[in-house]
GROMACS .gro file of C-alpha atoms in nm:
model
   99
    1UNK     CA    1   8.641  11.625   8.394
    2UNK     CA    2   8.526  11.646   8.014
    3UNK     CA    3   8.463  11.960   7.768
    4UNK     CA    4   8.396  12.015   7.427
    5UNK     CA    5   8.693  12.182   7.224
    6UNK     CA    6   8.423  12.460   7.149
    7UNK     CA    7   8.322  12.517   7.470
    8UNK     CA    8   8.459  12.811   7.691
    9UNK     CA    9   8.426  12.724   8.071
   10UNK     CA   10   8.619  12.736   8.389
   11UNK     CA   11   8.856  12.445   8.505
   12UNK     CA   12   8.866  12.468   8.874
   13UNK     CA   13   9.050  12.276   9.131
   14UNK     CA   14   8.991  12.277   9.502
   15UNK     CA   15   9.322  12.430   9.685
   16UNK     CA   16   9.331  12.536  10.026
   17UNK     CA   17   9.663  12.657  10.192
   18UNK     CA   18   9.702  12.630  10.582
   19UNK     CA   19   9.934  12.720  10.825
   20UNK     CA   20   9.926  12.581  11.205
   21UNK     CA   21   9.562  12.474  11.092
   22UNK     CA   22   9.450  12.828  10.984
   23UNK     CA   23   9.346  12.904  10.621
   24UNK     CA   24   9.592  13.150  10.462
   25UNK     CA   25   9.465  13.360  10.171
   26UNK     CA   26   9.758  13.336   9.894
   27UNK     CA   27   9.841  13.697   9.743
   28UNK     CA   28   9.982  13.547   9.436
   29UNK     CA   29   9.759  13.394   9.168
   30UNK     CA   30   9.735  13.016   9.113
   31UNK     CA   31   9.878  12.879   8.812
   32UNK     CA   32   9.789  12.593   8.589
   33UNK     CA   33   9.962  12.390   8.334
   34UNK     CA   34   9.799  12.139   8.083
   35UNK     CA   35  10.039  11.887   7.952
   36UNK     CA   36   9.923  11.623   7.703
   37UNK     CA   37   9.901  11.269   7.904
   38UNK     CA   38  10.208  11.129   7.704
   39UNK     CA   39  10.448  11.384   7.891
   40UNK     CA   40  10.550  11.249   8.185
   41UNK     CA   41  10.804  11.521   8.291
   42UNK     CA   42  10.653  11.816   8.550
   43UNK     CA   43  10.580  12.131   8.386
   44UNK     CA   44  10.860  12.398   8.267
   45UNK     CA   45  10.822  12.776   8.343
   46UNK     CA   46  10.666  12.838   7.994
   47UNK     CA   47  10.394  12.569   8.057
   48UNK     CA   48  10.229  12.750   8.347
   49UNK     CA   49   9.903  12.975   8.273
   50UNK     CA   50   9.778  13.236   8.510
   51UNK     CA   51   9.463  13.161   8.679
   52UNK     CA   52   9.282  13.321   8.988
   53UNK     CA   53   9.114  13.224   9.331
   54UNK     CA   54   8.771  13.169   9.370
   55UNK     CA   55   8.788  13.008   9.732
   56UNK     CA   56   8.801  12.759   9.780
   57UNK     CA   57   8.887  12.699   9.420
   58UNK     CA   58   9.181  12.772   9.173
   59UNK     CA   59   9.037  12.824   8.830
   60UNK     CA   60   9.138  12.917   8.484
   61UNK     CA   61   8.903  13.005   8.191
   62UNK     CA   62   8.971  12.793   7.874
   63UNK     CA   63   8.823  12.783   7.556
   64UNK     CA   64   8.825  12.976   7.211
   65UNK     CA   65   8.586  13.260   7.361
   66UNK     CA   66   8.798  13.456   7.571
   67UNK     CA   67   8.978  13.161   7.750
   68UNK     CA   68   9.346  13.187   7.848
   69UNK     CA   69   9.442  12.887   7.627
   70UNK     CA   70   9.212  12.687   7.373
   71UNK     CA   71   9.317  12.308   7.389
   72UNK     CA   72   9.299  12.078   7.088
   73UNK     CA   73   9.118  11.733   7.137
   74UNK     CA   74   9.284  11.527   7.345
   75UNK     CA   75   9.377  11.398   7.700
   76UNK     CA   76   9.573  11.656   7.949
   77UNK     CA   77   9.739  11.625   8.290
   78UNK     CA   78   9.623  11.911   8.502
   79UNK     CA   79   9.885  12.068   8.700
   80UNK     CA   80   9.846  12.343   8.987
   81UNK     CA   81  10.108  12.547   9.150
   82UNK     CA   82  10.075  12.867   9.378
   83UNK     CA   83  10.325  13.037   9.599
   84UNK     CA   84  10.221  12.997   9.969
   85UNK     CA   85  10.468  13.181  10.215
   86UNK     CA   86  10.797  13.005  10.159
   87UNK     CA   87  10.659  12.694   9.986
   88UNK     CA   88  10.558  12.676   9.601
   89UNK     CA   89  10.382  12.341   9.587
   90UNK     CA   90  10.332  12.163   9.257
   91UNK     CA   91  10.044  11.903   9.230
   92UNK     CA   92   9.917  11.695   8.929
   93UNK     CA   93   9.585  11.747   8.996
   94UNK     CA   94   9.389  11.509   8.774
   95UNK     CA   95   9.292  11.463   8.392
   96UNK     CA   96   9.100  11.659   8.148
   97UNK     CA   97   8.960  11.521   7.849
   98UNK     CA   98   8.869  11.770   7.533
   99UNK     CA   99   8.666  11.627   7.275
   0.00000   0.00000   0.00000
C-alpha cells in the first residue's frame, strides 16, 4: 500500500480467526505496529497501536487529521496482532510506503 503523508485513511488487513472450522469474533481489538523497514526485530509493547474490527478486516486510521498515528515519509513493515482465545498471533502483514 502507498499513502501520502498528508492523507488520513484506514490501513486494512484481512484477518480471520477460526476454531474447528468456525469463525471466531475476537472480543479484543486488533493491534498494529508500523516499524521502519530497516528494523528487523519484532515489535515491542510500546510499538503497538489499537485498531478496530470491520469484518473481515482489522483496520486502523492513520494520518494527520484524526488518525491514531501520523507516519513520516518512508517505508514501513506493517504488523498485526490480536487475542484469539489462548493464542495471540503476531503477523508481519506487508509494507506501507508513505510519500
